[in-house]
Amino acid sequence: QPATAPSPAPLRRRPASTASPPTLRAPSAAARRRTRPRGGMAAATATSKNVPPRLRDVKKYLECAEDMDRAARTLGTNYRLAAFFCRKYAVEQAFDKLRAMPREDQAALLPWMEPLMGAIESEKKALTLPSHEASGELMRNLSLVMFKKADDEDRAGLATKGTAKTFYKAAAYIEVCHMFTPDDADLEEKRIYAKAKAIYIHNCIKRGERPVPGPPGGDALANDALDDDAPPAGGGGAPAGMGGGAFAFPDTPGDAPGAAGLPPSPPSVPRG
């Protein structure tokens, strides 16, 4: 007869443990460094320093926003609003570029944009946003003050790398104005002129030449639409005076060409 299989041993219950559960501890600094994402794509904060190459065209708007952040610490709410609008415009331009990209590229770039969008939403809740018209006038005044600052230096024969940077930033602020007044012919003329002057002054200094004040070759320069968006090097972050109190929105009409003047703080209006 075949051998009978042995019966399985009876299961025994393990005695209940009386030990306390392990205490959860926050990871150490070394552990956080090991698990921290690397590179701008997954950076915790989107800044002008970590803009992905595919979105490099929005870097200048983030630089402008950071200039306004610094100015807002001492000069008030108008500059905080300007920083908000610059970041908002940067996101809008980035989305325009994303729509033309393959899905895999969109998926790679969105992690960089998400913190920026979150910061904009938080700032929107914290601010009392002026009306569309008042917001447009605020950004227009800022653009004109920036343009006049650079233009005065240039026409006085005092153009430097900082002047080129200020012209470059003025053109960027004017582009932010497109959110409010896309068809402002006067601003568009100044944008083209500022962009051309930024490149001209930068190239003159690079070659060791003294920039000619005003539009070289006559007013025709204002009609030269240059497509080089690379910022003039060597100008630093904020132009001279941006963060120290000398640079301010005009308080009365006439302080800048076409400026209507704004109160020190924006009017209290419903958020929009």
PDB file of C-alpha atoms in Angstrom:
ATOM      1  CA  GLN A   1       0.000   0.000   0.000  1.00  0.00           C
ATOM      2  CA  PRO A   2       1.160   3.551  -0.684  1.00  0.00           C
ATOM      3  CA  ALA A   3       2.554   5.450   2.283  1.00  0.00           C
ATOM      4  CA  THR A   4       0.152   7.803   3.993  1.00  0.00           C
ATOM      5  CA  ALA A   5       1.211  11.480   3.874  1.00  0.00           C
ATOM      6  CA  PRO A   6       1.891  12.913   7.323  1.00  0.00           C
ATOM      7  CA  SER A   7      -0.717  15.289   8.709  1.00  0.00           C
ATOM      8  CA  PRO A   8       0.288  18.994   8.667  1.00  0.00           C
ATOM      9  CA  ALA A   9       1.374  20.394  11.969  1.00  0.00           C
ATOM     10  CA  PRO A  10      -1.300  22.490  13.678  1.00  0.00           C
ATOM     11  CA  LEU A  11      -0.929  26.284  13.250  1.00  0.00           C
ATOM     12  CA  ARG A  12       0.150  28.084  16.346  1.00  0.00           C
ATOM     13  CA  ARG A  13      -0.879  31.647  17.134  1.00  0.00           C
ATOM     14  CA  ARG A  14       1.999  34.024  17.682  1.00  0.00           C
ATOM     15  CA  PRO A  15       1.664  35.926  20.924  1.00  0.00           C
ATOM     16  CA  ALA A  16       0.529  39.527  20.446  1.00  0.00           C
ATOM     17  CA  SER A  17       3.392  41.957  20.530  1.00  0.00           C
ATOM     18  CA  THR A  18       3.442  44.380  23.402  1.00  0.00           C
ATOM     19  CA  ALA A  19       6.108  46.617  21.819  1.00  0.00           C
ATOM     20  CA  SER A  20       5.151  50.156  20.868  1.00  0.00           C
ATOM     21  CA  PRO A  21       4.989  50.979  17.157  1.00  0.00           C
ATOM     22  CA  PRO A  22       8.106  52.686  15.773  1.00  0.00           C
ATOM     23  CA  THR A  23       8.165  56.460  16.062  1.00  0.00           C
ATOM     24  CA  LEU A  24       8.003  58.289  12.720  1.00  0.00           C
ATOM     25  CA  ARG A  25      10.772  60.832  12.295  1.00  0.00           C
ATOM     26  CA  ALA A  26      11.320  63.528   9.715  1.00  0.00           C
ATOM     27  CA  PRO A  27      14.060  62.615   7.247  1.00  0.00           C
ATOM     28  CA  SER A  28      17.455  64.054   7.987  1.00  0.00           C
ATOM     29  CA  ALA A  29      18.967  66.842   5.922  1.00  0.00           C
ATOM     30  CA  ALA A  30      21.282  64.338   4.258  1.00  0.00           C
ATOM     31  CA  ALA A  31      18.321  62.144   3.304  1.00  0.00           C
ATOM     32  CA  ARG A  32      16.456  65.115   1.865  1.00  0.00           C
ATOM     33  CA  ARG A  33      19.478  66.002  -0.245  1.00  0.00           C
ATOM     34  CA  ARG A  34      19.651  62.431  -1.579  1.00  0.00           C
ATOM     35  CA  THR A  35      15.982  62.455  -2.626  1.00  0.00           C
ATOM     36  CA  ARG A  36      15.767  66.060  -3.809  1.00  0.00           C
ATOM     37  CA  PRO A  37      14.982  66.362  -7.542  1.00  0.00           C
ATOM     38  CA  ARG A  38      17.845  67.701  -9.610  1.00  0.00           C
ATOM     39  CA  GLY A  39      17.688  70.276 -12.365  1.00  0.00           C
ATOM     40  CA  GLY A  40      15.381  73.126 -13.253  1.00  0.00           C
ATOM     41  CA  MET A  41      12.610  70.889 -14.552  1.00  0.00           C
ATOM     42  CA  ALA A  42      11.609  69.775 -11.058  1.00  0.00           C
ATOM     43  CA  ALA A  43      12.846  72.764  -9.089  1.00  0.00           C
ATOM     44  CA  ALA A  44      10.713  73.776  -6.135  1.00  0.00           C
ATOM     45  CA  THR A  45      10.487  77.356  -7.376  1.00  0.00           C
ATOM     46  CA  ALA A  46      10.419  78.599 -10.951  1.00  0.00           C
ATOM     47  CA  THR A  47      12.737  81.598 -11.322  1.00  0.00           C
ATOM     48  CA  SER A  48      14.645  83.332 -14.088  1.00  0.00           C
ATOM     49  CA  LYS A  49      17.672  81.241 -13.068  1.00  0.00           C
ATOM     50  CA  ASN A  50      16.182  77.845 -13.949  1.00  0.00           C
ATOM     51  CA  VAL A  51      14.047  78.494 -17.038  1.00  0.00           C
ATOM     52  CA  PRO A  52      14.063  75.425 -19.320  1.00  0.00           C
ATOM     53  CA  PRO A  53      15.815  76.052 -22.664  1.00  0.00           C
ATOM     54  CA  ARG A  54      12.579  75.417 -24.579  1.00  0.00           C
ATOM     55  CA  LEU A  55      10.942  78.297 -22.683  1.00  0.00           C
ATOM     56  CA  ARG A  56      13.886  80.717 -22.641  1.00  0.00           C
ATOM     57  CA  ASP A  57      11.791  83.471 -24.229  1.00  0.00           C
ATOM     58  CA  VAL A  58       9.865  83.928 -20.949  1.00  0.00           C
ATOM     59  CA  LYS A  59      13.035  84.430 -18.888  1.00  0.00           C
ATOM     60  CA  LYS A  60      13.023  88.213 -19.375  1.00  0.00           C
ATOM     61  CA  TYR A  61       9.518  88.512 -17.875  1.00  0.00           C
ATOM     62  CA  LEU A  62      10.584  86.576 -14.790  1.00  0.00           C
ATOM     63  CA  GLU A  63      13.660  88.818 -14.493  1.00  0.00           C
ATOM     64  CA  CYS A  64      11.358  91.824 -14.586  1.00  0.00           C
ATOM     65  CA  ALA A  65       9.128  90.252 -11.927  1.00  0.00           C
ATOM     66  CA  GLU A  66      12.133  89.671  -9.679  1.00  0.00           C
ATOM     67  CA  ASP A  67      13.212  93.303 -10.162  1.00  0.00           C
ATOM     68  CA  MET A  68       9.746  94.381  -9.059  1.00  0.00           C
ATOM     69  CA  ASP A  69       9.866  92.023  -6.054  1.00  0.00           C
ATOM     70  CA  ARG A  70      12.991  93.776  -4.840  1.00  0.00           C
ATOM     71  CA  ALA A  71      11.529  97.218  -5.447  1.00  0.00           C
ATOM     72  CA  ALA A  72       8.290  96.310  -3.636  1.00  0.00           C
ATOM     73  CA  ARG A  73      10.158  95.730  -0.372  1.00  0.00           C
ATOM     74  CA  THR A  74      10.726  99.462  -0.011  1.00  0.00           C
ATOM     75  CA  LEU A  75       8.518 101.150  -2.591  1.00  0.00           C
ATOM     76  CA  GLY A  76       5.120  99.593  -2.037  1.00  0.00           C
ATOM     77  CA  THR A  77       2.162  97.828  -3.563  1.00  0.00           C
ATOM     78  CA  ASN A  78       2.398  99.132  -7.126  1.00  0.00           C
ATOM     79  CA  TYR A  79       5.622  97.204  -7.603  1.00  0.00           C
ATOM     80  CA  ARG A  80       4.120  94.048  -6.128  1.00  0.00           C
ATOM     81  CA  LEU A  81       1.291  94.341  -8.635  1.00  0.00           C
ATOM     82  CA  ALA A  82       3.795  94.834 -11.453  1.00  0.00           C
ATOM     83  CA  ALA A  83       5.637  91.674 -10.370  1.00  0.00           C
ATOM     84  CA  PHE A  84       2.336  89.756 -10.421  1.00  0.00           C
ATOM     85  CA  PHE A  85       1.514  90.927 -13.960  1.00  0.00           C
ATOM     86  CA  CYS A  86       5.012  90.063 -15.228  1.00  0.00           C
ATOM     87  CA  ARG A  87       4.745  86.504 -13.898  1.00  0.00           C
ATOM     88  CA  LYS A  88       1.227  86.140 -15.248  1.00  0.00           C
ATOM     89  CA  TYR A  89       2.382  87.212 -18.695  1.00  0.00           C
ATOM     90  CA  ALA A  90       5.330  84.790 -18.490  1.00  0.00           C
ATOM     91  CA  VAL A  91       2.914  81.912 -17.842  1.00  0.00           C
ATOM     92  CA  GLU A  92       0.627  82.971 -20.699  1.00  0.00           C
ATOM     93  CA  GLN A  93       3.558  83.074 -23.113  1.00  0.00           C
ATOM     94  CA  ALA A  94       4.842  79.728 -21.860  1.00  0.00           C
ATOM     95  CA  PHE A  95       1.447  78.112 -22.466  1.00  0.00           C
ATOM     96  CA  ASP A  96       1.365  79.534 -25.978  1.00  0.00           C
ATOM     97  CA  LYS A  97       4.641  77.734 -26.638  1.00  0.00           C
ATOM     98  CA  LEU A  98       3.502  74.507 -24.950  1.00  0.00           C
ATOM     99  CA  ARG A  99       0.447  74.249 -27.195  1.00  0.00           C
ATOM    100  CA  ALA A 100       2.740  73.896 -30.218  1.00  0.00           C
ATOM    101  CA  MET A 101       4.859  71.136 -28.644  1.00  0.00           C
ATOM    102  CA  PRO A 102       4.411  67.340 -28.638  1.00  0.00           C
ATOM    103  CA  ARG A 103       2.717  65.858 -25.585  1.00  0.00           C
ATOM    104  CA  GLU A 104       5.917  64.369 -24.226  1.00  0.00           C
ATOM    105  CA  ASP A 105       7.571  67.805 -24.250  1.00  0.00           C
ATOM    106  CA  GLN A 106       4.552  69.320 -22.543  1.00  0.00           C
ATOM    107  CA  ALA A 107       4.725  66.661 -19.830  1.00  0.00           C
ATOM    108  CA  ALA A 108       8.413  67.408 -19.271  1.00  0.00           C
ATOM    109  CA  LEU A 109       7.904  71.163 -18.947  1.00  0.00           C
ATOM    110  CA  LEU A 110       4.736  71.295 -16.857  1.00  0.00           C
ATOM    111  CA  PRO A 111       6.501  70.322 -13.589  1.00  0.00           C
ATOM    112  CA  TRP A 112       8.568  73.498 -13.906  1.00  0.00           C
ATOM    113  CA  MET A 113       5.489  75.627 -14.521  1.00  0.00           C
ATOM    114  CA  GLU A 114       3.278  74.245 -11.747  1.00  0.00           C
ATOM    115  CA  PRO A 115       5.014  76.063  -8.851  1.00  0.00           C
ATOM    116  CA  LEU A 116       4.911  79.275 -10.851  1.00  0.00           C
ATOM    117  CA  MET A 117       1.184  78.921 -11.480  1.00  0.00           C
ATOM    118  CA  GLY A 118       0.626  78.146  -7.812  1.00  0.00           C
ATOM    119  CA  ALA A 119       2.550  81.263  -6.789  1.00  0.00           C
ATOM    120  CA  ILE A 120       0.449  83.385  -9.131  1.00  0.00           C
ATOM    121  CA  GLU A 121      -2.796  82.024  -7.694  1.00  0.00           C
ATOM    122  CA  SER A 122      -1.610  82.665  -4.134  1.00  0.00           C
ATOM    123  CA  GLU A 123      -0.560  86.198  -4.990  1.00  0.00           C
ATOM    124  CA  LYS A 124      -3.866  86.871  -6.726  1.00  0.00           C
ATOM    125  CA  LYS A 125      -5.719  85.999  -3.513  1.00  0.00           C
ATOM    126  CA  ALA A 126      -3.405  88.183  -1.423  1.00  0.00           C
ATOM    127  CA  LEU A 127      -3.638  91.260  -3.653  1.00  0.00           C
ATOM    128  CA  THR A 128      -6.499  93.633  -4.345  1.00  0.00           C
ATOM    129  CA  LEU A 129      -6.268  93.782  -8.101  1.00  0.00           C
ATOM    130  CA  PRO A 130      -7.216  97.064  -9.791  1.00  0.00           C
ATOM    131  CA  SER A 131      -9.596  97.136 -12.726  1.00  0.00           C
ATOM    132  CA  HIS A 132      -8.354  96.058 -16.148  1.00  0.00           C
ATOM    133  CA  GLU A 133      -7.956  99.694 -17.187  1.00  0.00           C
ATOM    134  CA  ALA A 134      -6.103 100.728 -14.021  1.00  0.00           C
ATOM    135  CA  SER A 135      -3.824  97.692 -14.268  1.00  0.00           C
ATOM    136  CA  GLY A 136      -2.984  98.567 -17.855  1.00  0.00           C
ATOM    137  CA  GLU A 137      -2.236 102.165 -16.887  1.00  0.00           C
ATOM    138  CA  LEU A 138       0.049 101.008 -14.073  1.00  0.00           C
ATOM    139  CA  MET A 139       2.099  98.826 -16.426  1.00  0.00           C
ATOM    140  CA  ARG A 140       2.124 101.538 -19.084  1.00  0.00           C
ATOM    141  CA  ASN A 141       3.512 104.063 -16.620  1.00  0.00           C
ATOM    142  CA  LEU A 142       6.193 101.627 -15.512  1.00  0.00           C
ATOM    143  CA  SER A 143       7.199 100.975 -19.121  1.00  0.00           C
ATOM    144  CA  LEU A 144       7.410 104.687 -19.874  1.00  0.00           C
ATOM    145  CA  VAL A 145       9.484 105.438 -16.783  1.00  0.00           C
ATOM    146  CA  MET A 146      11.905 102.646 -17.692  1.00  0.00           C
ATOM    147  CA  PHE A 147      12.087 103.847 -21.295  1.00  0.00           C
ATOM    148  CA  LYS A 148      12.644 107.475 -20.283  1.00  0.00           C
ATOM    149  CA  LYS A 149      15.354 106.522 -17.788  1.00  0.00           C
ATOM    150  CA  ALA A 150      17.356 104.705 -20.486  1.00  0.00           C
ATOM    151  CA  ASP A 151      16.613 107.291 -23.177  1.00  0.00           C
ATOM    152  CA  ASP A 152      17.754 110.193 -20.962  1.00  0.00           C
ATOM    153  CA  GLU A 153      21.035 108.444 -20.185  1.00  0.00           C
ATOM    154  CA  ASP A 154      21.589 107.663 -23.851  1.00  0.00           C
ATOM    155  CA  ARG A 155      20.805 111.163 -25.166  1.00  0.00           C
ATOM    156  CA  ALA A 156      23.082 112.670 -22.491  1.00  0.00           C
ATOM    157  CA  GLY A 157      25.955 110.613 -23.911  1.00  0.00           C
ATOM    158  CA  LEU A 158      26.141 108.484 -20.738  1.00  0.00           C
ATOM    159  CA  ALA A 159      25.137 105.110 -22.194  1.00  0.00           C
ATOM    160  CA  THR A 160      26.616 102.077 -20.438  1.00  0.00           C
ATOM    161  CA  LYS A 161      25.906  98.359 -20.262  1.00  0.00           C
ATOM    162  CA  GLY A 162      23.351  99.264 -17.616  1.00  0.00           C
ATOM    163  CA  THR A 163      21.620 101.573 -20.111  1.00  0.00           C
ATOM    164  CA  ALA A 164      21.411  98.712 -22.600  1.00  0.00           C
ATOM    165  CA  LYS A 165      19.911  96.505 -19.896  1.00  0.00           C
ATOM    166  CA  THR A 166      17.365  99.180 -18.979  1.00  0.00           C
ATOM    167  CA  PHE A 167      16.306  99.557 -22.626  1.00  0.00           C
ATOM    168  CA  TYR A 168      15.988  95.766 -22.815  1.00  0.00           C
ATOM    169  CA  LYS A 169      13.836  95.648 -19.673  1.00  0.00           C
ATOM    170  CA  ALA A 170      11.700  98.557 -20.922  1.00  0.00           C
ATOM    171  CA  ALA A 171      10.896  96.563 -24.071  1.00  0.00           C
ATOM    172  CA  ALA A 172       9.939  93.564 -21.909  1.00  0.00           C
ATOM    173  CA  TYR A 173       7.621  95.668 -19.701  1.00  0.00           C
ATOM    174  CA  ILE A 174       5.963  97.043 -22.819  1.00  0.00           C
ATOM    175  CA  GLU A 175       5.339  93.469 -23.973  1.00  0.00           C
ATOM    176  CA  VAL A 176       3.619  92.766 -20.630  1.00  0.00           C
ATOM    177  CA  CYS A 177       1.343  95.718 -21.458  1.00  0.00           C
ATOM    178  CA  HIS A 178      -0.028  93.615 -24.337  1.00  0.00           C
ATOM    179  CA  MET A 179      -2.280  91.908 -21.760  1.00  0.00           C
ATOM    180  CA  PHE A 180      -4.148  95.205 -21.392  1.00  0.00           C
ATOM    181  CA  THR A 181      -3.522  97.324 -24.520  1.00  0.00           C
ATOM    182  CA  PRO A 182      -2.396  95.094 -27.391  1.00  0.00           C
ATOM    183  CA  ASP A 183      -2.920  97.809 -30.006  1.00  0.00           C
ATOM    184  CA  ASP A 184      -1.087 100.763 -28.421  1.00  0.00           C
ATOM    185  CA  ALA A 185       0.883 102.134 -31.382  1.00  0.00           C
ATOM    186  CA  ASP A 186       2.946 104.528 -29.242  1.00  0.00           C
ATOM    187  CA  LEU A 187       4.100 101.742 -26.923  1.00  0.00           C
ATOM    188  CA  GLU A 188       4.868  99.453 -29.848  1.00  0.00           C
ATOM    189  CA  GLU A 189       7.074 102.112 -31.433  1.00  0.00           C
ATOM    190  CA  LYS A 190       8.941 102.532 -28.147  1.00  0.00           C
ATOM    191  CA  ARG A 191       9.280  98.758 -27.746  1.00  0.00           C
ATOM    192  CA  ILE A 192      10.950  98.410 -31.149  1.00  0.00           C
ATOM    193  CA  TYR A 193      13.187 101.411 -30.480  1.00  0.00           C
ATOM    194  CA  ALA A 194      14.180 100.194 -26.988  1.00  0.00           C
ATOM    195  CA  LYS A 195      14.993  96.731 -28.256  1.00  0.00           C
ATOM    196  CA  ALA A 196      17.104  98.104 -31.089  1.00  0.00           C
ATOM    197  CA  LYS A 197      18.941 100.537 -28.805  1.00  0.00           C
ATOM    198  CA  ALA A 198      19.679  97.785 -26.276  1.00  0.00           C
ATOM    199  CA  ILE A 199      21.358  95.694 -28.958  1.00  0.00           C
ATOM    200  CA  TYR A 200      23.138  98.696 -30.523  1.00  0.00           C
ATOM    201  CA  ILE A 201      24.616  99.965 -27.229  1.00  0.00           C
ATOM    202  CA  HIS A 202      25.625  96.451 -26.183  1.00  0.00           C
ATOM    203  CA  ASN A 203      27.403  95.836 -29.498  1.00  0.00           C
ATOM    204  CA  CYS A 204      29.152  99.231 -29.417  1.00  0.00           C
ATOM    205  CA  ILE A 205      30.536  98.586 -25.943  1.00  0.00           C
ATOM    206  CA  LYS A 206      31.563  95.072 -26.937  1.00  0.00           C
ATOM    207  CA  ARG A 207      33.547  96.493 -29.878  1.00  0.00           C
ATOM    208  CA  GLY A 208      35.084  99.231 -27.753  1.00  0.00           C
ATOM    209  CA  GLU A 209      33.160 101.987 -29.531  1.00  0.00           C
ATOM    210  CA  ARG A 210      31.278 104.895 -27.986  1.00  0.00           C
ATOM    211  CA  PRO A 211      27.520 104.637 -28.665  1.00  0.00           C
ATOM    212  CA  VAL A 212      26.051 107.522 -30.645  1.00  0.00           C
ATOM    213  CA  PRO A 213      23.315 109.214 -28.572  1.00  0.00           C
ATOM    214  CA  GLY A 214      19.810 108.984 -29.950  1.00  0.00           C
ATOM    215  CA  PRO A 215      18.822 106.859 -32.920  1.00  0.00           C
ATOM    216  CA  PRO A 216      21.918 106.110 -35.049  1.00  0.00           C
ATOM    217  CA  GLY A 217      21.227 106.889 -38.666  1.00  0.00           C
ATOM    218  CA  GLY A 218      18.202 108.985 -37.758  1.00  0.00           C
ATOM    219  CA  ASP A 219      14.729 107.947 -36.646  1.00  0.00           C
ATOM    220  CA  ALA A 220      14.783 104.992 -39.049  1.00  0.00           C
ATOM    221  CA  LEU A 221      16.129 102.886 -36.189  1.00  0.00           C
ATOM    222  CA  ALA A 222      12.714 102.967 -34.580  1.00  0.00           C
ATOM    223  CA  ASN A 223      11.382 101.006 -37.560  1.00  0.00           C
ATOM    224  CA  ASP A 224      14.035  98.276 -37.456  1.00  0.00           C
ATOM    225  CA  ALA A 225      12.282  95.258 -35.939  1.00  0.00           C
ATOM    226  CA  LEU A 226      15.099  93.153 -34.503  1.00  0.00           C
ATOM    227  CA  ASP A 227      14.343  89.581 -33.489  1.00  0.00           C
ATOM    228  CA  ASP A 228      17.336  88.923 -31.222  1.00  0.00           C
ATOM    229  CA  ASP A 229      15.848  88.310 -27.766  1.00  0.00           C
ATOM    230  CA  ALA A 230      19.166  87.645 -26.018  1.00  0.00           C
ATOM    231  CA  PRO A 231      19.570  90.131 -23.162  1.00  0.00           C
ATOM    232  CA  PRO A 232      22.540  92.506 -23.248  1.00  0.00           C
ATOM    233  CA  ALA A 233      25.213  91.028 -21.009  1.00  0.00           C
ATOM    234  CA  GLY A 234      26.815  92.786 -18.087  1.00  0.00           C
ATOM    235  CA  GLY A 235      23.898  94.929 -17.058  1.00  0.00           C
ATOM    236  CA  GLY A 236      23.216  93.061 -13.832  1.00  0.00           C
ATOM    237  CA  GLY A 237      19.745  92.370 -12.506  1.00  0.00           C
ATOM    238  CA  ALA A 238      17.746  95.494 -11.720  1.00  0.00           C
ATOM    239  CA  PRO A 239      18.856  98.671 -13.476  1.00  0.00           C
ATOM    240  CA  ALA A 240      20.478 101.291 -11.261  1.00  0.00           C
ATOM    241  CA  GLY A 241      17.920 102.869  -8.981  1.00  0.00           C
ATOM    242  CA  MET A 242      15.349 100.101  -9.303  1.00  0.00           C
ATOM    243  CA  GLY A 243      15.497  99.006  -5.697  1.00  0.00           C
ATOM    244  CA  GLY A 244      16.753 102.027  -3.820  1.00  0.00           C
ATOM    245  CA  GLY A 245      13.953 104.548  -4.005  1.00  0.00           C
ATOM    246  CA  ALA A 246      15.177 106.727  -6.880  1.00  0.00           C
ATOM    247  CA  PHE A 247      13.110 104.730  -9.345  1.00  0.00           C
ATOM    248  CA  ALA A 248       9.375 105.241  -8.930  1.00  0.00           C
ATOM    249  CA  PHE A 249       6.140 105.434 -10.825  1.00  0.00           C
ATOM    250  CA  PRO A 250       5.297 109.028 -11.755  1.00  0.00           C
ATOM    251  CA  ASP A 251       3.160 110.686  -9.092  1.00  0.00           C
ATOM    252  CA  THR A 252       1.924 113.503 -11.296  1.00  0.00           C
ATOM    253  CA  PRO A 253       1.114 113.744 -14.995  1.00  0.00           C
ATOM    254  CA  GLY A 254       4.056 114.643 -17.176  1.00  0.00           C
ATOM    255  CA  ASP A 255       6.830 112.884 -15.260  1.00  0.00           C
ATOM    256  CA  ALA A 256       7.036 110.406 -18.122  1.00  0.00           C
ATOM    257  CA  PRO A 257       5.853 110.739 -21.725  1.00  0.00           C
ATOM    258  CA  GLY A 258       2.131 110.053 -21.810  1.00  0.00           C
ATOM    259  CA  ALA A 259       1.972 109.121 -18.131  1.00  0.00           C
ATOM    260  CA  ALA A 260      -1.357 109.744 -16.449  1.00  0.00           C
ATOM    261  CA  GLY A 261      -0.008 109.387 -12.918  1.00  0.00           C
ATOM    262  CA  LEU A 262      -1.019 106.914 -10.238  1.00  0.00           C
ATOM    263  CA  PRO A 263      -1.645 107.217  -6.508  1.00  0.00           C
ATOM    264  CA  PRO A 264       0.980 105.661  -4.207  1.00  0.00           C
ATOM    265  CA  SER A 265      -1.292 102.636  -3.721  1.00  0.00           C
ATOM    266  CA  PRO A 266      -3.722 101.188  -6.269  1.00  0.00           C
ATOM    267  CA  PRO A 267      -7.407 102.013  -5.874  1.00  0.00           C
ATOM    268  CA  SER A 268      -9.496  99.622  -3.832  1.00  0.00           C
ATOM    269  CA  VAL A 269     -11.703  97.864  -6.369  1.00  0.00           C
ATOM    270  CA  PRO A 270     -13.301  94.428  -6.604  1.00  0.00           C
ATOM    271  CA  ARG A 271     -10.873  91.685  -7.517  1.00  0.00           C
ATOM    272  CA  GLY A 272     -10.907  90.695 -11.152  1.00  0.00           C
TER     273      GLY A 272
END
